[in-house]
Amino acid sequence: MSDTEPTSPIPGAAPDDMFPTLTPAQQARIVVHGRARAVQAGETLVEADVSLNKFFVVITGHLNILRASGNTDEVVAVVAPGAFTGELNMLSGRRGLVRIRAGEPSEVIEVGREELLSLIQTDSELSDIFLRAFILRRLSLITRGIGNVVLIGSVHSLDSLRIKEFLTRNGHPYSYIDLDSDADVQNLMDHFHVAVADLPVLICRGQLVLRNPDNQEIADCLGFNEGIDQTKPRDLVIVGAGPAGLSAAVYGASEGLDVLVLESNSPGGQAGSSSKIENYLGFPTGISGQELAGRAYTQAQKFGAQVLITKDAKRLACDRRPYAVEIDNGQRVPARTVVIATGAQYRKLPLENLSQFEGAGVYYGATHLEAQLCGGEEVIVVGGGNSAGQAAVFLAETARRVHMLVRSNGLRESMSRYLIRRIEESPGIVLRTNTEITALEGGDHLESVSWLNSQSGTAETHNIGHVFSMTGAVPNAHWLDGCVALDQKGFIKTGSDLSPEDLAAAHWPLARPPYLLETSLPGVFAVGDIRGGNIKRVASAVGEGSIAIAFVHQVLGE
Ligand SMILES: Cc1cc2nc3c(=O)[nH]c(=O)nc-3n(C[C@H](O)[C@H](O)[C@H](O)COP(=O)(O)OP(=O)(O)OC[C@H]3O[C@@H](n4cnc5c(N)ncnc54)[C@H](O)[C@@H]3O)c2cc1C
């Protein structure tokens, strides 16, 4: 019943990669980081819903991996001699999703989480084996809906979609029960005393019934941020976990910096809302933004970067050093250097009743979650850039027809050639140039859309219930409140783009000029879509994230 996307397994991974057998030589390299010990039959080694802090390799006997819901002890996997326990939460230290119990008297190697993390960072052969297995196990949990969350919702509800997106983007397994199509839903609702008006409802860790929770409540209930010290001064605080921020986190942490990332929603940023990125180097058949982000998130954690989810940066305290980033609970996170990677978000269509339909017919991303909502129906994609083109091509696979509305008189100026060709060759896509939406109508859900062709003056209204809005982006810079110099469009100025006047106005205190990607505030860098002059691409965001780290080292050494 899981509705999470089973993101494709690691290329080239064989089924044995999920539970590989370690050689005696590999086991010998592990035992020096822990201790060998005997366990009794039936002894619980890892309890579900408790922060993961121990890892086991089986020497003799076997361990059972048990589904942790209720009192059932369903065995979902067996760890045989030579194999090991653990999945992705081992890296983050979040709560375990399964229970692990010895199936017979056994002998194991026990290793603490901190020791395991240092082994992963130093032994590249073991690191590959562990990470491959952890990722595959997580994918298997997601596909099988094994976890500690049940969502009861409706395909027609904006908040159901939001919660699904939040869990999916955080790679958290969940089971989904749909009010409209699931026969057993009433029994479950009666059991937890919830009414239809309460939906969507999230049953968290089998105990808490959260009625239409916001993302922060979900993160809190699932312990996403547990164990992360928000008060400790960091070498580097990165704001935003899109491609640019995650790249800075991977490079910074792998080069020994103490890195904390603050993300207001979930990792992935705009790229996470893309169905398929085809122009990112090294992925000839394309990769979904969510999968790319998921891998980067794991990679950053592997090197020891910590990521706080649902923590919105509200203000940069920039009057003295170390700087501090204020987050929404008023907490100040001290930082010796800061990388701003808060990206941009789509402009909203200038329509009075737009908010009525956001999530209920108007969407800002085109992933499989949104595509499921409009299969076999007509849809509209607004915008003439690459993201709009990509969405149109993707949606044309399942929608009856895609109307592509662009304000200009063609796509040539704004879209890559490969996408223009796909659009031209797709019989399901109708390109409508010089056209803008003038009105949205409907009740709980969007029902009809009117548009106007500014050249011919023709106005039309169609019974269409799905609009994908992918028009130009505005920078997420409001929280900076005068701390750094911005260009006329509100993007952050960096490096040689900062004029002597900008630097004088900012009271630039150093003899040296700002480094590449450094803002008008020493030691504060801007990377990715938030930066003025940035090329709005995943590759450039990732490149800038890595370049900034070279200069962070220089600033820390000054
Ligand atoms: C649908 C779509 C398809 C795309 N397809 C492609 C493609 O095929 N190829 C390509 O190269 N590019 C593509 N792009 C563009 C690419 O995704 C962006 O250029 C890239 O994501 C920019 O990365 P970023 O990290 O700079 O910013 P973003 O991706 O915007 O990430 C910024 C992050 O910062 C967080 N944030 C914002 N404000 C705060 C705050 N105050 N506190 C904490 N966190 C905050 C946001 O939640 C977000 O996670 C696409 C974009 C979209 C939307």
Coordinates of C-alpha atoms and ligand atoms in Angstrom, one line a residue:
M1 CA 0.0 0.0 0.0
S2 CA 3.0 2.3 0.1
D3 CA 2.7 5.3 -2.1
T4 CA 6.3 6.4 -1.9
E5 CA 8.2 6.3 -5.1
P6 CA 10.5 3.3 -5.2
T7 CA 13.4 5.3 -6.5
S8 CA 15.5 3.1 -8.8
P9 CA 18.1 1.0 -7.1
I10 CA 21.8 1.8 -7.3
P11 CA 22.9 1.1 -10.9
G12 CA 24.5 -2.3 -11.2
A13 CA 23.4 -3.4 -7.7
A14 CA 22.8 -7.1 -7.4
P15 CA 20.2 -8.5 -4.9
D16 CA 23.0 -9.8 -2.8
D17 CA 24.2 -6.2 -2.3
M18 CA 21.4 -5.7 0.2
F19 CA 22.7 -8.4 2.5
P20 CA 26.3 -9.0 1.4
T21 CA 28.6 -11.4 3.2
L22 CA 31.8 -9.8 4.5
T23 CA 35.0 -11.8 4.1
P24 CA 37.0 -12.8 7.2
A25 CA 39.6 -10.1 6.4
Q26 CA 36.8 -7.4 6.3
Q27 CA 35.4 -8.7 9.5
A28 CA 38.8 -8.5 11.1
R29 CA 39.0 -4.8 10.1
I30 CA 35.7 -4.2 11.8
V31 CA 36.2 -6.0 15.1
V32 CA 39.1 -3.7 16.1
H33 CA 36.5 -0.9 16.2
G34 CA 34.1 -2.8 18.4
R35 CA 34.0 -6.1 20.3
A36 CA 32.9 -9.7 19.6
R37 CA 30.2 -11.0 22.0
A38 CA 27.7 -13.7 22.5
V39 CA 23.9 -13.1 22.3
Q40 CA 21.1 -15.2 23.6
A41 CA 18.3 -16.5 21.5
G42 CA 15.4 -14.0 21.5
E43 CA 17.7 -11.1 22.8
T44 CA 16.7 -7.8 21.4
L45 CA 19.7 -6.0 20.0
V46 CA 18.0 -3.0 18.5
E47 CA 14.6 -1.7 19.5
A48 CA 12.5 0.1 17.0
D49 CA 11.8 3.8 17.5
V50 CA 15.0 4.3 19.5
S51 CA 17.9 6.4 18.1
L52 CA 20.2 4.0 16.2
N53 CA 23.6 3.7 18.0
K54 CA 24.7 0.2 17.5
F55 CA 25.7 -1.9 14.4
F56 CA 26.2 -5.7 14.4
V57 CA 28.0 -8.2 12.2
V58 CA 26.9 -11.8 12.6
I59 CA 29.7 -14.3 13.1
T60 CA 27.6 -17.3 13.9
G61 CA 23.9 -17.9 14.3
H62 CA 21.4 -15.4 12.8
L63 CA 19.5 -12.2 13.6
N64 CA 15.9 -11.5 12.6
I65 CA 14.8 -8.1 11.3
L66 CA 11.2 -7.6 12.5
R67 CA 8.5 -5.3 11.4
A68 CA 8.0 -2.9 14.3
S69 CA 4.3 -2.1 14.1
G70 CA 2.2 -3.1 17.1
N71 CA 3.0 -6.4 18.8
T72 CA 3.4 -8.4 15.6
D73 CA 6.8 -10.0 15.2
E74 CA 6.8 -10.5 11.4
V75 CA 10.3 -11.3 10.2
V76 CA 11.0 -9.1 7.2
A77 CA 14.7 -10.2 6.7
V78 CA 17.3 -12.4 8.2
V79 CA 20.9 -11.5 8.8
A80 CA 23.0 -14.6 8.3
P81 CA 26.7 -15.2 9.3
G82 CA 29.0 -12.7 7.6
A83 CA 26.2 -10.2 7.0
F84 CA 25.5 -7.0 9.0
T85 CA 22.6 -4.8 10.4
G86 CA 21.9 -1.1 9.7
E87 CA 20.2 1.1 7.2
L88 CA 20.3 4.8 6.3
N89 CA 19.3 6.0 9.8
M90 CA 22.6 4.6 10.9
L91 CA 24.3 7.6 9.2
S92 CA 21.9 10.2 10.6
G93 CA 21.4 8.6 14.0
R94 CA 17.7 8.9 13.7
R95 CA 15.3 6.4 15.3
G96 CA 15.3 2.8 14.0
L97 CA 12.4 1.6 11.9
V98 CA 12.7 -2.1 12.7
R99 CA 13.4 -4.3 15.6
I100 CA 16.4 -6.6 15.6
R101 CA 16.4 -9.8 17.6
A102 CA 18.7 -12.9 17.8
G103 CA 17.0 -15.9 16.1
E104 CA 19.2 -18.4 18.0
P105 CA 22.2 -18.3 20.3
S106 CA 24.6 -16.3 18.1
E107 CA 28.0 -14.5 18.1
V108 CA 28.2 -11.0 16.8
I109 CA 30.6 -8.1 16.4
E110 CA 29.1 -5.0 18.1
V111 CA 30.3 -1.5 16.9
G112 CA 29.1 1.8 18.2
R113 CA 27.6 4.3 15.7
E114 CA 30.5 6.9 16.1
E115 CA 33.1 4.1 15.5
L116 CA 31.1 2.9 12.5
L117 CA 31.0 6.5 11.0
S118 CA 34.8 6.8 11.4
L119 CA 35.3 3.4 9.7
I120 CA 33.0 4.5 6.8
Q121 CA 35.1 7.7 6.4
T122 CA 38.5 5.9 6.4
D123 CA 37.9 2.4 4.9
S124 CA 36.7 3.0 1.4
E125 CA 36.1 -0.7 0.6
L126 CA 33.8 -1.2 3.6
S127 CA 32.3 2.2 3.1
D128 CA 31.1 1.2 -0.4
I129 CA 29.6 -2.1 0.9
F130 CA 27.8 -0.5 3.9
L131 CA 26.4 2.4 2.0
R132 CA 25.2 0.3 -0.9
A133 CA 23.4 -2.0 1.5
F134 CA 22.0 0.8 3.6
I135 CA 20.6 2.6 0.5
L136 CA 19.1 -0.6 -0.9
R137 CA 17.6 -1.5 2.4
R138 CA 15.9 1.9 2.7
L139 CA 14.5 1.5 -0.8
S140 CA 13.2 -1.8 0.1
L141 CA 11.5 -0.4 3.3
I142 CA 10.0 2.4 1.2
T143 CA 8.7 0.0 -1.5
R144 CA 7.2 -2.4 1.1
G145 CA 5.8 0.4 3.3
I146 CA 7.7 -0.9 6.3
G147 CA 8.1 1.9 8.8
N148 CA 6.5 3.8 11.6
V149 CA 4.1 6.1 9.7
V150 CA 0.6 5.5 8.3
L151 CA -1.0 8.4 6.4
I152 CA -4.8 8.4 5.9
G153 CA -5.7 11.0 3.3
S154 CA -7.4 11.8 0.1
V155 CA -6.2 12.3 -3.4
H156 CA -8.3 15.4 -3.5
S157 CA -6.6 17.1 -0.5
L158 CA -3.8 19.6 -0.8
D159 CA -2.5 18.6 2.7
S160 CA -2.4 14.9 1.8
L161 CA -0.2 15.8 -1.2
R162 CA 2.0 18.0 1.0
I163 CA 2.6 15.3 3.6
K164 CA 3.3 12.7 1.0
E165 CA 5.8 15.0 -0.6
F166 CA 7.5 15.8 2.7
L167 CA 7.9 12.1 3.6
T168 CA 9.0 11.1 0.2
R169 CA 11.5 13.9 -0.1
N170 CA 13.0 13.0 3.2
G171 CA 13.2 9.3 2.1
H172 CA 11.0 8.2 4.9
P173 CA 8.9 5.0 4.4
Y174 CA 5.2 5.3 5.0
S175 CA 1.9 3.4 4.3
Y176 CA -0.8 5.4 2.6
I177 CA -4.5 4.7 3.0
D178 CA -6.9 6.6 0.7
L179 CA -10.3 7.6 2.0
D180 CA -11.8 7.3 -1.4
S181 CA -10.5 4.0 -2.5
D182 CA -9.6 1.9 0.5
A183 CA -12.2 -0.4 2.0
D184 CA -10.6 -0.8 5.4
V185 CA -10.2 2.9 6.1
Q186 CA -13.3 3.2 8.4
N187 CA -12.0 0.5 10.7
L188 CA -8.7 2.2 11.1
M189 CA -10.3 5.6 11.6
D190 CA -12.6 4.2 14.3
H191 CA -9.6 2.5 16.0
F192 CA -7.8 5.9 16.3
H193 CA -11.0 7.9 16.9
V194 CA -10.6 10.2 13.9
A195 CA -13.3 11.6 11.7
V196 CA -13.3 12.5 8.0
A197 CA -13.1 16.2 8.9
D198 CA -9.7 15.5 10.7
L199 CA -8.1 14.2 7.5
P200 CA -5.3 14.0 6.5
V201 CA -4.2 12.1 9.6
L202 CA -0.8 10.8 10.3
I203 CA -0.4 8.0 12.7
C204 CA 3.1 8.5 13.9
R205 CA 5.1 5.7 15.5
G206 CA 1.9 3.7 16.1
Q207 CA 1.1 6.0 19.0
L208 CA 0.5 9.6 18.1
V209 CA -2.4 10.7 16.0
L210 CA -1.5 13.9 14.2
R211 CA -4.5 15.7 12.6
N212 CA -3.3 17.6 9.5
P213 CA 0.2 18.1 11.0
D214 CA 2.5 20.7 9.5
N215 CA 5.9 19.5 8.3
Q216 CA 7.6 20.6 11.4
E217 CA 5.3 18.5 13.6
I218 CA 6.0 15.5 11.4
A219 CA 9.8 16.1 11.6
D220 CA 9.5 16.5 15.4
C221 CA 7.4 13.3 15.8
L222 CA 9.8 11.3 13.7
G223 CA 12.8 12.7 15.4
F224 CA 14.4 14.0 12.2
N225 CA 16.5 16.6 14.1
E226 CA 17.1 14.7 17.3
G227 CA 20.7 14.7 18.6
I228 CA 21.8 17.7 16.5
D229 CA 23.3 20.4 18.7
Q230 CA 21.9 23.8 17.5
T231 CA 23.9 25.9 19.8
K232 CA 27.5 24.7 19.0
P233 CA 29.6 27.2 17.0
R234 CA 30.2 25.6 13.6
D235 CA 33.0 26.1 11.1
L236 CA 30.3 26.4 8.4
V237 CA 26.6 26.9 8.5
I238 CA 24.9 26.3 5.1
V239 CA 21.4 27.7 4.6
G240 CA 19.4 25.7 2.1
A241 CA 19.7 22.0 1.1
G242 CA 19.1 22.2 -2.6
P243 CA 21.9 21.1 -5.0
A244 CA 24.1 24.0 -4.1
G245 CA 23.8 23.6 -0.3
L246 CA 24.2 19.8 -0.4
S247 CA 27.3 20.2 -2.6
A248 CA 28.8 22.6 -0.2
A249 CA 28.0 20.2 2.6
V250 CA 29.6 17.2 0.9
Y251 CA 32.8 19.1 0.1
G252 CA 33.0 20.9 3.4
A253 CA 32.4 17.9 5.6
S254 CA 34.7 15.6 3.4
E255 CA 37.4 18.2 3.9
G256 CA 37.1 18.1 7.7
L257 CA 34.9 21.1 8.4
D258 CA 32.2 20.9 11.1
V259 CA 29.2 21.6 8.9
L260 CA 25.5 22.2 9.8
V261 CA 22.9 22.6 7.1
L262 CA 19.6 24.4 7.8
E263 CA 16.7 23.5 5.5
S264 CA 13.3 25.1 5.8
N265 CA 11.5 22.2 4.1
S266 CA 13.1 19.0 2.9
P267 CA 16.4 18.3 1.0
G268 CA 16.4 18.7 -2.8
G269 CA 15.2 22.2 -3.4
Q270 CA 13.8 23.0 -6.8
A271 CA 15.7 20.1 -8.3
G272 CA 13.7 17.8 -6.0
S273 CA 10.5 18.8 -7.9
S274 CA 11.9 17.7 -11.3
S275 CA 10.7 14.4 -12.7
K276 CA 13.8 13.8 -14.8
I277 CA 17.1 15.8 -15.1
E278 CA 18.7 14.8 -18.3
N279 CA 21.5 17.3 -18.7
Y280 CA 23.4 16.6 -15.5
L281 CA 26.8 15.2 -16.2
G282 CA 27.2 11.4 -15.7
F283 CA 23.6 10.4 -16.0
P284 CA 23.0 9.6 -19.7
T285 CA 19.5 8.2 -19.1
G286 CA 18.6 11.0 -16.7
I287 CA 17.9 11.0 -13.0
S288 CA 14.9 12.3 -11.0
G289 CA 15.7 15.3 -8.9
Q290 CA 14.5 13.5 -5.9
E291 CA 16.9 10.6 -6.4
L292 CA 19.8 13.0 -7.1
A293 CA 19.0 14.9 -3.9
G294 CA 18.5 11.7 -1.9
R295 CA 22.0 10.5 -2.9
A296 CA 23.6 13.9 -2.1
Y297 CA 21.9 14.0 1.3
T298 CA 23.2 10.5 2.1
Q299 CA 26.7 11.5 0.8
A300 CA 26.8 14.6 3.0
Q301 CA 25.8 12.6 6.1
K302 CA 28.4 10.0 5.3
F303 CA 31.1 12.6 5.7
G304 CA 29.5 13.8 8.9
A305 CA 27.5 16.9 7.9
Q306 CA 24.4 17.4 10.0
V307 CA 21.2 18.5 8.4
L308 CA 18.4 20.2 10.3
I309 CA 15.0 19.7 8.5
T310 CA 12.1 22.2 8.7
K311 CA 14.4 24.9 10.1
D312 CA 13.7 28.1 8.4
A313 CA 16.5 30.7 8.6
K314 CA 14.7 33.8 9.8
R315 CA 17.6 36.3 10.1
L316 CA 21.3 36.5 9.7
A317 CA 22.8 38.2 12.8
C318 CA 25.6 39.9 10.9
D319 CA 26.7 42.7 13.1
R320 CA 29.6 40.8 14.8
R321 CA 31.6 37.6 14.3
P322 CA 31.0 34.7 14.7
Y323 CA 27.9 35.3 12.8
A324 CA 24.6 33.6 13.8
V325 CA 21.7 32.4 11.8
E326 CA 18.4 32.7 13.7
I327 CA 15.9 30.0 13.1
D328 CA 12.2 29.9 13.6
N329 CA 12.2 28.9 17.3
G330 CA 14.4 31.9 18.1
Q331 CA 17.5 29.8 18.4
R332 CA 20.7 31.4 17.2
V333 CA 23.0 29.0 15.4
P334 CA 26.6 30.4 15.6
A335 CA 28.8 30.2 12.5
R336 CA 32.4 31.1 11.7
T337 CA 31.5 31.1 8.0
V338 CA 28.1 31.0 6.2
V339 CA 27.2 29.7 2.8
I340 CA 23.8 31.0 1.6
A341 CA 22.2 28.5 -0.8
T342 CA 18.5 29.4 -0.4
G343 CA 17.8 29.3 -4.1
A344 CA 14.6 30.7 -5.7
Q345 CA 11.0 29.8 -6.1
Y346 CA 8.5 30.1 -8.9
R347 CA 6.7 33.4 -9.4
K348 CA 3.0 33.1 -8.6
L349 CA 0.5 33.6 -11.4
P350 CA -1.1 37.1 -10.9
L351 CA -4.6 35.7 -10.2
E352 CA -6.8 36.8 -7.3
N353 CA -8.1 33.4 -6.2
L354 CA -4.8 31.5 -6.9
S355 CA -4.3 30.5 -3.3
Q356 CA -7.7 28.7 -3.3
F357 CA -6.4 26.2 -5.8
E358 CA -2.8 25.8 -4.8
G359 CA -2.3 22.1 -4.3
A360 CA -6.0 21.6 -5.4
G361 CA -5.3 22.0 -9.1
V362 CA -2.4 24.4 -9.2
Y363 CA 1.0 22.8 -8.6
Y364 CA 4.6 24.0 -8.6
G365 CA 6.4 20.7 -9.2
A366 CA 5.8 17.8 -11.7
T367 CA 6.9 14.6 -10.0
H368 CA 5.1 11.2 -10.1
L369 CA 3.0 12.4 -7.1
E370 CA 1.4 15.2 -9.0
A371 CA 1.2 13.1 -12.2
Q372 CA -0.8 10.4 -10.3
L373 CA -3.5 13.1 -9.7
C374 CA -4.1 13.9 -13.3
G375 CA -3.6 10.7 -15.3
G376 CA -5.8 10.5 -18.3
E377 CA -7.0 14.2 -17.9
E378 CA -6.1 17.4 -19.7
V379 CA -3.5 19.6 -18.0
I380 CA -1.9 23.0 -18.5
V381 CA 1.8 23.8 -18.1
V382 CA 2.6 27.5 -17.8
G383 CA 6.1 28.7 -18.7
G384 CA 8.6 28.6 -21.5
G385 CA 11.8 27.6 -19.6
N386 CA 13.5 24.2 -19.3
S387 CA 11.5 23.2 -16.2
A388 CA 8.2 23.9 -17.9
G389 CA 9.4 21.9 -21.0
Q390 CA 10.5 19.0 -18.9
A391 CA 7.2 19.0 -17.0
A392 CA 5.2 19.1 -20.3
V393 CA 7.1 16.1 -21.7
F394 CA 6.8 14.2 -18.5
L395 CA 3.1 14.8 -18.0
A396 CA 2.4 14.0 -21.7
E397 CA 3.2 10.4 -20.8
T398 CA 0.1 10.0 -18.7
A399 CA -2.2 13.0 -19.3
R400 CA -4.7 13.0 -22.1
R401 CA -3.4 16.3 -23.4
V402 CA -0.9 19.0 -22.3
H403 CA -1.6 22.6 -23.1
M404 CA 1.6 24.5 -22.9
L405 CA 1.0 28.2 -22.3
V406 CA 3.8 30.7 -22.9
R407 CA 3.6 34.5 -22.9
S408 CA 6.2 35.0 -25.6
N409 CA 5.9 34.0 -29.2
G410 CA 8.1 30.9 -29.0
L411 CA 10.4 28.7 -27.0
R412 CA 13.7 29.3 -28.8
E413 CA 14.9 32.0 -26.5
S414 CA 14.2 30.3 -23.2
M415 CA 14.4 26.5 -23.7
S416 CA 17.1 23.9 -24.5
R417 CA 16.9 22.5 -28.1
Y418 CA 16.5 18.9 -27.0
L419 CA 13.3 19.8 -25.0
I420 CA 11.9 21.9 -27.9
R421 CA 12.4 18.9 -30.2
R422 CA 10.6 16.6 -27.8
I423 CA 7.7 19.0 -27.4
E424 CA 7.4 19.4 -31.2
E425 CA 7.4 15.6 -31.6
S426 CA 4.9 14.9 -28.9
P427 CA 1.4 14.6 -30.3
G428 CA -0.1 15.1 -26.8
I429 CA 1.4 18.6 -26.3
V430 CA -0.3 21.6 -27.7
L431 CA 1.9 24.7 -27.6
R432 CA 0.0 28.0 -27.2
T433 CA 2.2 31.0 -27.6
N434 CA 1.3 34.6 -26.7
T435 CA -1.1 33.1 -24.2
E436 CA -1.8 33.8 -20.6
I437 CA -4.3 32.5 -18.0
T438 CA -6.9 35.1 -17.1
A439 CA -9.2 33.2 -14.6
L440 CA -9.5 30.1 -12.5
E441 CA -12.9 28.7 -11.4
G442 CA -13.9 25.9 -9.1
G443 CA -15.0 24.8 -5.6
D444 CA -12.8 22.7 -3.5
H445 CA -10.8 21.8 -6.6
L446 CA -10.0 23.7 -9.8
E447 CA -12.6 23.0 -12.4
S448 CA -12.1 25.4 -15.3
V449 CA -9.4 27.7 -16.7
S450 CA -9.7 30.7 -19.0
W451 CA -6.9 32.0 -21.2
L452 CA -6.3 34.8 -23.6
N453 CA -4.2 34.9 -26.7
S454 CA -2.8 38.5 -26.7
Q455 CA -2.0 38.4 -30.4
S456 CA -5.4 37.2 -31.8
G457 CA -7.4 38.5 -28.9
T458 CA -9.1 35.1 -28.6
A459 CA -10.4 34.2 -25.2
E460 CA -11.2 30.6 -24.3
T461 CA -12.5 28.7 -21.3
H462 CA -11.8 25.0 -20.8
N463 CA -12.9 22.4 -18.2
I464 CA -9.4 21.6 -17.0
G465 CA -8.6 20.9 -13.4
H466 CA -4.8 20.9 -13.3
V467 CA -2.3 23.8 -13.9
F468 CA 1.4 23.3 -13.5
S469 CA 2.9 26.8 -12.9
M470 CA 6.5 27.0 -13.9
T471 CA 7.3 30.6 -14.6
G472 CA 10.4 32.6 -13.7
A473 CA 11.9 32.5 -10.3
V474 CA 12.2 35.0 -7.4
P475 CA 15.2 34.8 -5.0
N476 CA 14.7 33.6 -1.4
A477 CA 16.6 36.5 0.0
H478 CA 14.0 38.2 2.2
W479 CA 15.5 36.8 5.4
L480 CA 18.9 38.6 4.8
D481 CA 17.4 41.9 5.7
G482 CA 20.2 44.2 4.5
C483 CA 23.1 42.1 5.6
V484 CA 24.5 41.6 2.1
A485 CA 24.4 43.6 -1.1
L486 CA 21.7 42.5 -3.6
D487 CA 21.4 43.3 -7.3
Q488 CA 18.4 45.0 -8.8
K489 CA 16.4 41.8 -9.0
G490 CA 17.1 40.9 -5.4
F491 CA 19.8 38.2 -6.1
I492 CA 23.0 38.3 -4.0
K493 CA 26.0 40.1 -5.4
T494 CA 29.4 38.3 -5.0
G495 CA 33.1 38.6 -5.9
S496 CA 34.0 41.0 -8.7
D497 CA 30.3 41.9 -9.2
L498 CA 30.6 44.0 -6.0
S499 CA 31.4 47.5 -7.0
P500 CA 33.6 49.8 -4.8
E501 CA 30.3 51.6 -3.9
D502 CA 28.8 48.3 -2.7
L503 CA 31.8 47.6 -0.6
A504 CA 31.9 51.1 0.8
A505 CA 28.2 50.9 1.7
A506 CA 28.8 47.5 3.4
H507 CA 31.8 48.9 5.3
W508 CA 34.0 46.0 3.8
P509 CA 36.7 45.8 6.5
L510 CA 39.5 43.9 4.8
A511 CA 42.4 45.0 2.7
R512 CA 41.7 42.1 0.2
P513 CA 38.8 42.2 -2.1
P514 CA 35.9 39.7 -1.7
Y515 CA 36.8 36.2 -3.0
L516 CA 34.9 34.6 -5.8
L517 CA 31.4 33.8 -4.5
E518 CA 32.0 35.9 -1.3
T519 CA 29.3 38.4 -0.5
S520 CA 29.8 42.0 0.8
L521 CA 30.1 40.4 4.2
P522 CA 33.5 38.7 4.8
G523 CA 33.2 34.9 5.3
V524 CA 29.6 34.8 4.0
F525 CA 29.3 33.2 0.5
A526 CA 26.4 32.8 -1.9
V527 CA 26.0 29.9 -4.2
G528 CA 23.5 28.5 -6.7
D529 CA 20.2 30.2 -7.9
I530 CA 20.3 32.8 -5.1
R531 CA 23.4 34.4 -6.5
G532 CA 23.2 37.2 -9.1
G533 CA 24.6 36.0 -12.4
N534 CA 24.3 32.3 -11.6
I535 CA 23.3 30.1 -14.5
K536 CA 20.2 28.4 -13.2
R537 CA 21.3 24.8 -13.6
V538 CA 21.9 21.9 -11.2
A539 CA 25.5 21.6 -12.5
S540 CA 26.3 25.2 -11.8
A541 CA 24.7 25.1 -8.3
V542 CA 26.8 22.0 -7.5
G543 CA 30.0 23.5 -8.9
E544 CA 29.5 26.7 -7.0
G545 CA 28.9 24.8 -3.8
S546 CA 32.2 23.1 -4.1
I547 CA 34.1 26.2 -5.1
A548 CA 32.8 28.1 -2.1
I549 CA 34.4 25.6 0.2
A550 CA 37.9 26.3 -1.1
F551 CA 37.4 29.9 0.0
V552 CA 35.8 29.0 3.3
H553 CA 39.1 27.3 4.1
Q554 CA 41.0 30.5 3.2
V555 CA 38.7 32.6 5.4
L556 CA 39.0 30.2 8.4
G557 CA 42.8 30.5 8.0
E558 CA 42.8 34.3 7.9
Ligands
LIG1 C1 10.8 21.5 -12.1 C2 12.3 21.9 -12.3 C3 13.0 21.2 -13.2 C4 14.4 21.6 -13.4 N1 15.1 20.9 -14.3 C5 16.5 21.1 -14.4 C6 17.3 20.3 -15.3 O1 16.8 19.4 -16.0 N2 18.6 20.6 -15.4 C7 19.1 21.6 -14.7 O2 20.3 21.8 -14.7 N3 18.4 22.4 -13.8 C8 17.1 22.2 -13.7 N4 16.3 22.9 -12.9 C9 17.0 24.1 -12.2 C10 17.7 23.6 -10.9 O3 16.8 22.7 -10.2 C11 18.1 24.7 -10.1 O4 19.0 25.5 -10.8 C12 18.8 24.2 -8.8 O5 17.9 23.4 -8.0 C13 19.3 25.4 -7.9 O6 19.9 24.8 -6.8 P1 20.0 25.7 -5.5 O7 20.6 24.8 -4.4 O8 20.8 26.9 -5.8 O9 18.6 26.2 -5.1 P2 17.2 25.5 -4.8 O10 17.1 24.2 -5.6 O11 16.2 26.5 -5.0 O12 17.3 25.1 -3.2 C14 17.2 26.0 -2.2 C15 16.9 25.4 -0.9 O13 16.9 26.3 0.1 C16 15.8 26.2 1.0 N5 15.5 27.5 1.6 C17 15.0 28.6 1.1 N6 14.9 29.6 2.0 C18 15.4 29.1 3.1 C19 15.5 29.6 4.5 N7 15.2 30.9 4.7 N8 16.0 28.8 5.4 C20 16.4 27.5 5.2 N9 16.2 26.9 3.9 C21 15.8 27.7 2.9 C22 14.7 25.7 0.1 O14 13.7 25.0 0.8 C23 15.5 24.8 -0.9 O15 15.5 23.5 -0.4 C24 15.0 22.6 -12.7 C25 14.2 23.4 -11.8 C26 12.8 23.0 -11.6 C27 12.0 23.7 -10.6

